[in-house]
Short mmCIF file of C-alpha atoms in Angstrom, two decimals:
data_model
loop_
_atom_site.label_atom_id
_atom_site.label_comp_id
_atom_site.label_asym_id
_atom_site.label_seq_id
_atom_site.Cartn_x
_atom_site.Cartn_y
_atom_site.Cartn_z
CA MET G 1 0.00 0.00 0.00
CA SER G 2 1.08 3.51 -0.70
CA ASP G 3 1.37 6.08 1.98
CA ARG G 4 0.80 8.93 -0.43
CA ARG G 5 -2.43 10.63 -1.25
CA SER G 6 -3.81 13.61 -3.06
CA GLU G 7 -6.17 16.04 -1.47
CA GLU G 8 -9.87 15.34 -1.54
CA SER G 9 -12.15 17.80 -3.30
CA SER G 10 -15.79 18.36 -2.59
CA GLY G 11 -16.67 19.19 -6.19
CA ASP G 12 -15.63 18.89 -9.82
CA GLU G 13 -13.46 22.00 -9.90
CA PRO G 14 -9.92 21.19 -11.03
CA SER G 15 -6.88 21.57 -8.87
CA SER G 16 -4.83 24.66 -9.61
CA SER G 17 -1.51 22.88 -9.15
CA SER G 18 0.65 22.03 -12.16
CA ILE G 19 2.65 19.01 -13.26
CA SER G 20 6.17 19.09 -14.65
CA ASP G 21 7.12 17.97 -18.16
CA GLU G 22 9.40 15.29 -16.68
CA VAL G 23 6.60 13.79 -14.52
CA TRP G 24 4.12 13.84 -17.42
CA GLU G 25 6.58 12.18 -19.82
CA GLN G 26 7.36 9.51 -17.22
CA PHE G 27 3.61 8.89 -16.86
CA LEU G 28 3.32 8.41 -20.63
CA ARG G 29 6.27 6.01 -20.71
CA ASP G 30 4.88 3.97 -17.81
CA SER G 31 1.43 3.81 -19.39
CA GLU G 32 2.78 2.67 -22.76
CA ARG G 33 5.00 0.06 -21.11
CA ASP G 34 2.06 -1.36 -19.13
CA ILE G 35 -0.12 -1.54 -22.22
CA ARG G 36 2.56 -3.26 -24.33
CA ARG G 37 3.06 -5.77 -21.54
CA SER G 38 -0.63 -6.66 -21.30
CA ALA G 39 -1.75 -6.31 -24.93
CA PRO G 40 -2.53 -9.66 -26.62
CA LYS G 41 -0.78 -10.70 -29.81
CA GLU G 42 -3.56 -13.21 -30.40
CA PRO G 43 -6.95 -13.84 -28.74
CA SER G 44 -6.47 -13.83 -24.99
CA ALA G 45 -8.65 -13.74 -21.93
CA ARG G 46 -6.55 -11.60 -19.68
CA ALA G 47 -7.91 -8.69 -17.68
CA ARG G 48 -10.20 -6.20 -19.43
CA GLU G 49 -8.55 -3.04 -18.16
CA VAL G 50 -9.72 0.49 -18.67
CA THR G 51 -6.30 2.07 -18.91
CA GLU G 52 -5.30 2.62 -22.57
CA ARG G 53 -2.15 3.98 -24.15
CA LEU G 54 -2.11 7.75 -24.26
CA LYS G 55 -0.99 9.51 -27.41
CA GLY G 56 2.61 10.56 -27.12
CA GLN G 57 2.85 14.25 -26.47
CA LYS G 58 5.35 16.46 -24.74
CA GLY G 59 4.54 18.67 -21.84
CA GLU G 60 1.26 18.84 -20.00
CA PRO G 61 -1.67 18.22 -22.39
CA GLU G 62 -4.42 20.80 -22.52
CA GLY G 63 -7.11 20.15 -19.96
CA TRP G 64 -5.36 17.31 -18.14
CA ARG G 65 -6.47 18.69 -14.83
CA THR G 66 -9.75 20.10 -16.05
CA GLY G 67 -11.26 16.91 -17.39
CA PRO G 68 -11.28 16.56 -21.21
CA ALA G 69 -7.97 14.68 -21.30
CA TRP G 70 -9.27 12.29 -18.65
CA GLN G 71 -12.47 11.76 -20.63
CA GLU G 72 -10.53 11.16 -23.84
CA MET G 73 -8.19 8.71 -22.13
CA ASN G 74 -11.05 6.86 -20.55
CA GLY G 75 -12.98 6.79 -23.81
CA ARG G 76 -10.08 5.15 -25.63
CA ALA G 77 -9.69 2.74 -22.76
CA ALA G 78 -13.36 1.80 -22.87
CA ARG G 79 -13.05 1.03 -26.56
CA ARG G 80 -10.06 -1.19 -25.82
CA ARG G 81 -12.00 -2.91 -23.10
CA ARG G 82 -14.68 -3.76 -25.63
CA ALA G 83 -11.99 -5.21 -27.89
CA TRP G 84 -10.78 -7.33 -25.00
CA ALA G 85 -14.32 -8.53 -24.49
CA VAL G 86 -14.61 -9.53 -28.15
CA ILE G 87 -11.27 -11.30 -28.20
CA GLY G 88 -10.83 -12.72 -24.79
CA VAL G 89 -13.84 -12.90 -22.51
CA PRO G 90 -15.48 -15.98 -24.06
CA LEU G 91 -12.21 -17.83 -23.44
CA THR G 92 -12.03 -16.47 -19.89
CA ILE G 93 -15.41 -17.92 -19.11
CA ALA G 94 -14.68 -21.07 -21.08
CA VAL G 95 -11.73 -22.08 -18.96
CA VAL G 96 -13.96 -23.51 -16.27
CA VAL G 97 -17.42 -23.91 -17.74
CA VAL G 98 -18.20 -27.55 -18.17
CA ALA G 99 -20.71 -30.29 -18.71
CA MET G 100 -20.35 -32.26 -15.49
CA ARG G 101 -20.20 -36.06 -15.11
CA PRO G 102 -20.19 -37.83 -11.75
CA SER G 103 -16.89 -39.52 -12.65
CA LEU G 104 -15.17 -36.14 -12.74
CA ILE G 105 -15.84 -35.42 -9.07
CA PRO G 106 -12.98 -36.54 -6.79
CA GLY G 107 -12.96 -36.60 -3.03
CA ASP G 108 -13.69 -33.40 -1.14
CA PRO G 109 -11.83 -32.17 1.89
CA PHE G 110 -14.71 -31.02 4.07
CA GLY G 111 -17.69 -33.22 3.35
CA SER G 112 -19.97 -33.84 6.31
CA SER G 113 -19.25 -37.56 5.95
CA ALA G 114 -15.91 -36.90 7.58
CA GLY G 115 -17.76 -36.75 10.87
CA THR G 116 -15.32 -34.43 12.62
CA ASP G 117 -15.59 -30.96 14.10
CA THR G 118 -12.89 -29.78 11.70
CA ALA G 119 -15.11 -30.64 8.75
CA THR G 120 -17.62 -27.91 9.62
CA THR G 121 -15.56 -25.40 11.61
CA PRO G 122 -15.65 -22.04 9.78
CA LEU G 123 -12.36 -21.00 8.25
CA PRO G 124 -10.71 -17.78 9.39
CA ASP G 125 -10.88 -14.87 6.97
CA GLU G 126 -8.55 -15.06 4.00
CA THR G 127 -5.72 -12.57 4.48
CA ALA G 128 -3.29 -13.56 1.71
CA THR G 129 -3.24 -15.36 -1.61
CA PRO G 130 -3.54 -19.11 -1.03
CA THR G 131 -0.60 -21.20 -2.22
CA ALA G 132 -2.57 -24.34 -3.11
CA PRO G 133 -6.14 -25.56 -3.64
CA PRO G 134 -8.08 -27.10 -0.75
CA SER G 135 -7.10 -30.69 -0.07
CA ALA G 136 -9.38 -33.47 -1.28
CA VAL G 137 -10.77 -36.22 0.98
CA ALA G 138 -14.00 -38.21 0.90
CA ALA G 139 -16.71 -37.13 -1.51
CA ASP G 140 -20.25 -36.43 -0.33
CA THR G 141 -23.44 -35.82 -2.29
CA PRO G 142 -25.18 -32.45 -1.87
CA THR G 143 -28.85 -32.49 -0.88
CA LEU G 144 -31.53 -29.92 -0.25
CA ALA G 145 -30.83 -30.20 3.48
CA ARG G 146 -27.03 -30.11 2.99
CA PRO G 147 -26.36 -28.27 -0.29
CA PHE G 148 -22.64 -27.77 0.45
CA ALA G 149 -21.88 -31.36 1.42
CA GLY G 150 -18.75 -32.59 -0.34
CA SER G 151 -17.50 -29.05 -1.00
CA PRO G 152 -14.66 -26.99 0.50
CA ALA G 153 -17.22 -24.19 0.65
CA LEU G 154 -18.91 -25.94 3.59
CA ARG G 155 -16.46 -24.08 5.82
CA TRP G 156 -16.71 -20.76 3.99
CA ALA G 157 -18.67 -17.75 5.17
CA ASP G 158 -22.35 -17.31 4.36
CA GLY G 159 -23.24 -14.59 1.87
CA ALA G 160 -22.26 -10.98 2.53
CA ALA G 161 -20.60 -11.99 5.81
CA GLY G 162 -17.78 -13.34 3.64
CA ILE G 163 -16.96 -9.91 2.18
CA VAL G 164 -15.01 -8.44 5.07
CA LEU G 165 -13.59 -4.98 4.55
CA PRO G 166 -10.12 -4.15 5.83
CA LYS G 167 -9.78 -1.34 8.32
CA ALA G 168 -9.72 1.94 6.42
CA THR G 169 -6.64 4.10 6.92
CA ALA G 170 -5.48 7.31 5.30
CA LEU G 171 -3.28 7.07 2.21
CA GLY G 172 -1.00 10.04 2.60
CA ALA G 173 -3.25 13.04 2.04
CA ILE G 174 -6.25 10.87 1.08
CA GLY G 175 -8.37 10.79 4.19
CA LYS G 176 -9.64 7.71 5.95
CA ASP G 177 -13.25 8.62 5.14
CA ARG G 178 -12.54 8.57 1.40
CA VAL G 179 -10.82 5.18 1.68
CA GLU G 180 -13.80 3.86 3.61
CA LEU G 181 -16.18 5.14 0.93
CA ALA G 182 -14.24 3.38 -1.84
CA LEU G 183 -14.29 0.12 0.12
CA LYS G 184 -18.00 0.33 0.92
CA GLN G 185 -18.94 1.16 -2.67
CA THR G 186 -16.93 -1.78 -3.98
CA ARG G 187 -18.53 -4.08 -1.43
CA LYS G 188 -21.97 -2.83 -2.48
CA LEU G 189 -21.09 -3.68 -6.08
CA LEU G 190 -19.98 -7.20 -5.14
CA VAL G 191 -22.95 -7.94 -2.89
CA ASP G 192 -25.62 -6.83 -5.35
CA ALA G 193 -23.92 -8.37 -8.38
CA ASN G 194 -23.36 -11.79 -6.80
CA LEU G 195 -25.52 -12.24 -3.70
CA ASN G 196 -28.79 -10.37 -4.23
CA PRO G 197 -31.43 -13.14 -4.60
CA ASP G 198 -33.32 -11.14 -7.21
CA VAL G 199 -30.19 -10.64 -9.31
CA VAL G 200 -29.14 -14.28 -8.96
CA ALA G 201 -32.64 -15.19 -10.18
CA GLY G 202 -32.10 -13.16 -13.34
CA GLY G 203 -33.09 -9.68 -12.14
CA ARG G 204 -31.49 -6.33 -12.86
CA PRO G 205 -28.56 -5.33 -10.55
CA GLU G 206 -29.71 -1.80 -9.84
CA ALA G 207 -27.63 -1.28 -6.69
CA ALA G 208 -24.45 -2.51 -8.41
CA LEU G 209 -25.01 -0.21 -11.38
CA SER G 210 -25.72 2.73 -9.06
CA VAL G 211 -22.16 2.80 -7.67
CA LEU G 212 -20.51 3.07 -11.11
CA ASP G 213 -19.61 6.45 -12.56
CA PRO G 214 -21.89 7.45 -15.44
CA LYS G 215 -19.08 9.72 -16.67
CA GLN G 216 -16.85 6.73 -17.40
CA PRO G 217 -17.37 6.38 -21.15
CA ASP G 218 -19.36 3.38 -22.38
CA VAL G 219 -19.15 1.29 -19.22
CA LEU G 220 -22.77 1.68 -18.11
CA ASP G 221 -23.92 1.64 -21.74
CA ASP G 222 -22.15 -1.67 -22.29
CA LEU G 223 -23.50 -3.19 -19.09
CA ASN G 224 -27.03 -2.05 -19.83
CA ALA G 225 -26.74 -3.44 -23.36
CA SER G 226 -25.58 -6.78 -21.96
CA LEU G 227 -28.57 -6.96 -19.63
CA ARG G 228 -30.99 -5.89 -22.33
CA SER G 229 -29.67 -8.03 -25.19
CA PRO G 230 -27.02 -10.54 -24.06
CA SER G 231 -24.54 -11.71 -26.66
CA LYS G 232 -21.07 -13.15 -26.96
CA THR G 233 -19.52 -9.69 -26.81
CA HIS G 234 -21.99 -8.13 -24.35
CA ASP G 235 -22.56 -10.69 -21.65
CA PRO G 236 -23.81 -9.65 -18.18
CA LEU G 237 -22.01 -12.69 -16.73
CA PHE G 238 -18.77 -10.74 -17.12
CA LEU G 239 -19.80 -8.85 -13.96
CA PHE G 240 -23.05 -10.34 -12.61
CA SER G 241 -24.05 -13.85 -11.46
CA ARG G 242 -27.44 -14.78 -12.95
CA PHE G 243 -29.39 -17.99 -13.50
CA ASP G 244 -32.38 -18.49 -15.79
CA PRO G 245 -35.39 -18.67 -13.41
CA LYS G 246 -37.23 -20.88 -15.91
CA ASP G 247 -34.59 -23.60 -15.56
CA VAL G 248 -33.00 -23.51 -12.09
CA LYS G 249 -33.40 -21.95 -8.67
CA GLN G 250 -31.27 -21.69 -5.56
CA ALA G 251 -31.19 -24.66 -3.21
CA GLY G 252 -31.79 -22.83 0.05
CA LYS G 253 -30.90 -19.24 0.78
CA VAL G 254 -27.15 -19.49 1.41
CA ILE G 255 -24.41 -18.64 -1.08
CA LYS G 256 -20.93 -19.42 0.18
CA VAL G 257 -18.23 -16.77 -0.20
CA ARG G 258 -14.47 -16.63 0.23
CA GLY G 259 -11.91 -14.02 -0.75
CA ARG G 260 -10.31 -10.78 0.22
CA ILE G 261 -10.30 -7.08 -0.57
CA THR G 262 -7.37 -4.64 -0.40
CA PHE G 263 -6.76 -0.97 -1.14
CA ALA G 264 -3.89 1.29 -2.17
CA LYS G 265 -3.15 4.64 -3.82
CA GLY G 266 -4.54 4.52 -7.37
CA LYS G 267 -3.30 5.55 -10.81
CA PHE G 268 -5.77 8.41 -10.89
CA GLU G 269 -4.77 10.01 -7.59
CA GLY G 270 -7.57 8.23 -5.73
CA VAL G 271 -8.30 5.06 -3.78
CA ALA G 272 -7.79 1.85 -5.77
CA VAL G 273 -9.59 -1.26 -4.51
CA HIS G 274 -8.74 -4.83 -5.52
CA ALA G 275 -11.29 -7.58 -4.84
CA ASP G 276 -10.86 -11.32 -5.43
CA TYR G 277 -13.82 -13.51 -4.39
CA THR G 278 -15.28 -16.92 -5.13
CA PHE G 279 -19.04 -17.50 -4.86
CA VAL G 280 -20.59 -20.98 -4.64
CA TYR G 281 -24.22 -21.37 -5.77
CA PRO G 282 -26.16 -24.57 -4.97
CA VAL G 283 -29.10 -24.97 -7.36
CA VAL G 284 -31.88 -27.36 -8.32
CA ARG G 285 -33.96 -27.65 -11.46
CA THR G 286 -37.40 -26.02 -11.46
CA ASP G 287 -39.10 -29.20 -12.70
CA GLY G 288 -39.55 -30.53 -9.19
CA SER G 289 -36.30 -32.48 -9.03
CA THR G 290 -34.45 -32.50 -5.72
CA GLU G 291 -31.04 -33.16 -7.26
CA VAL G 292 -28.57 -30.46 -6.18
CA THR G 293 -25.54 -29.28 -8.07
CA ARG G 294 -23.25 -26.27 -7.61
CA THR G 295 -21.86 -23.56 -9.85
CA ILE G 296 -18.69 -21.84 -8.66
CA VAL G 297 -17.92 -18.30 -9.84
CA ARG G 298 -14.69 -16.48 -9.13
CA ARG G 299 -14.38 -12.75 -9.78
CA VAL G 300 -11.38 -10.43 -9.74
CA ILE G 301 -12.39 -6.76 -9.84
CA ASP G 302 -10.37 -3.54 -9.69
CA THR G 303 -12.09 -0.23 -9.00
CA GLU G 304 -10.92 3.26 -8.16
CA LEU G 305 -12.43 6.33 -6.59
CA PRO G 306 -10.43 8.98 -8.51
CA ASP G 307 -9.57 12.45 -7.30
CA PRO G 308 -12.38 14.73 -8.55
CA ALA G 309 -10.03 17.71 -8.33
CA ARG G 310 -7.91 16.26 -11.15
CA TYR G 311 -10.42 14.33 -13.26
CA GLN G 312 -13.96 14.89 -14.41
CA VAL G 313 -15.67 12.19 -12.41
CA THR G 314 -18.83 11.89 -10.37
CA PRO G 315 -17.88 12.27 -6.70
CA GLY G 316 -18.51 9.09 -4.75
CA ARG G 317 -18.90 6.88 -7.85
CA LEU G 318 -16.46 4.14 -8.82
CA THR G 319 -14.40 3.84 -11.97
CA LEU G 320 -14.39 0.19 -13.06
CA LEU G 321 -10.88 -0.73 -14.19
CA ARG G 322 -10.97 -4.52 -14.52
CA TYR G 323 -13.40 -7.38 -14.18
CA ASP G 324 -12.40 -11.00 -14.79
CA GLU G 325 -14.62 -14.04 -14.29
CA ASP G 326 -14.22 -17.81 -14.09
CA ALA G 327 -17.42 -19.85 -13.93
CA GLY G 328 -17.19 -23.53 -13.00
CA ASN G 329 -19.99 -25.95 -13.97
CA SER G 330 -21.81 -23.88 -16.57
CA SER G 331 -22.30 -25.01 -20.16
CA CYS G 332 -19.79 -23.76 -22.72
CA GLY G 333 -20.72 -21.46 -25.56
CA ILE G 334 -24.16 -20.26 -24.42
CA ASN G 335 -24.44 -16.47 -24.50
CA ASP G 336 -27.94 -15.73 -23.23
CA GLY G 337 -26.79 -13.91 -20.09
CA TYR G 338 -27.35 -16.83 -17.71
CA LEU G 339 -25.21 -19.46 -16.03
CA HIS G 340 -26.26 -22.97 -17.09
CA PRO G 341 -25.22 -25.58 -14.51
CA GLN G 342 -25.04 -29.25 -15.49
CA PHE G 343 -26.48 -31.94 -13.22
CA PRO G 344 -24.73 -35.30 -12.69
CA SER G 345 -27.84 -37.29 -13.68
CA GLN G 346 -28.29 -35.49 -16.99
CA ALA G 347 -26.27 -35.57 -20.16
CA PRO G 348 -25.48 -32.12 -21.59
CA THR G 349 -28.30 -30.88 -23.81
CA ALA G 350 -26.87 -27.56 -24.94
CA GLY G 351 -23.60 -25.73 -25.35
CA ALA G 352 -20.26 -26.71 -26.84
CA ALA G 353 -18.31 -29.77 -25.78
CA PRO G 354 -15.39 -28.96 -23.45
CA THR G 355 -11.98 -29.43 -25.03
CA GLY G 356 -9.61 -27.89 -22.50
CA PRO G 357 -7.93 -29.20 -19.36
CA SER G 358 -9.58 -29.96 -16.06
CA VAL G 359 -9.29 -27.30 -13.35
CA ASP G 360 -10.31 -27.03 -9.72
CA PRO G 361 -12.80 -24.14 -9.40
CA TYR G 362 -12.08 -23.94 -5.68
CA ASP G 363 -8.39 -23.29 -6.31
CA ARG G 364 -7.88 -19.66 -5.34
CA SER G 365 -4.13 -19.90 -5.77
CA ARG G 366 -4.29 -19.87 -9.59
CA ASP G 367 -4.53 -16.79 -11.76
CA ILE G 368 -7.62 -16.19 -13.87
CA GLY G 369 -8.00 -14.17 -17.04
CA LYS G 370 -5.41 -16.10 -19.06
CA GLU G 371 -6.09 -17.69 -22.40
CA GLN G 372 -7.35 -21.26 -22.03
CA ALA G 373 -9.81 -23.43 -23.89
CA CYS G 374 -13.20 -24.45 -22.57
CA GLY G 375 -12.45 -27.27 -20.16
CA THR G 376 -13.85 -29.34 -17.33
CA VAL G 377 -13.92 -28.93 -13.57
CA SER G 378 -12.46 -31.53 -11.24
CA ARG G 379 -15.21 -31.07 -8.65
CA THR G 380 -18.23 -28.99 -7.82
#
């Protein structure tokens, strides 16, 4: 974390301070280096980031502190983010979406069949990146009464209780209250997008959308388009967890959650928040069946609450910089805006056949957002 900060402003008026040619040129070089490092040479599913290469120019560009340069930069970045979505996002989702078979499910470390207190004792909060996936022991079959049986998530936190905010502290001149606001807004985004029962049942994530800055070019337009008319390039699953209410419903009221959230000084002189969470959804079919399966969704999201004295932003609203998703046990190649879990007793009826490797969707030690083919999951 950085100990520096820039002063908070109560409005959109620009700061009157100036920036040297040397600092501006260094900013341009750093931005171009970061873009070259992350730009794909072929289709890739790495992070969809907002930051885009700035046009090379010497000295301070006109309006950098008054807003137009920020809007232009963000506009170019938004267009690049759409390109990332076209090229990479289907592969990002495909890495773990799968048509499940019972033979693919190995033993599970915390099934209730273990019969020990350790099997159900809640885990402490995650405070660092795990170094390995949860260990596997005896398998157990989920039921309506025990929807997390046979899953590492049995010991995870329930719902929003799993999104624990770190203690807010000042970042240099950025006050503690502003850090706390950035954390709370990001948490609100995560909770509504992934835990709101209405959203999970296919509804519109109004609270999540309400924390995003309408001045960030194209972001809300793209998200609204994805909700209105889902497609391969505009898919609400990139940011929201939704199931088709005609096909499946939650088994019980609990969604298991594990992850962590951190903050630091941001690129845009504000509070940058990094969130990495996995959500486990037990579901049943709506045809009266009592067979339970689980879909596991991991999300990595970067937001920032920029300094409104330097950039034309809406005070209190988040800039969305990155959002990566991995969805385990959801059919490949379906782009209707819903997750489509497969049940052990049923052969796949829709979607593309998985061709990629098997992965553990509970493994929080692996990176997501890299190019991989549509594969299978080792357990649900």
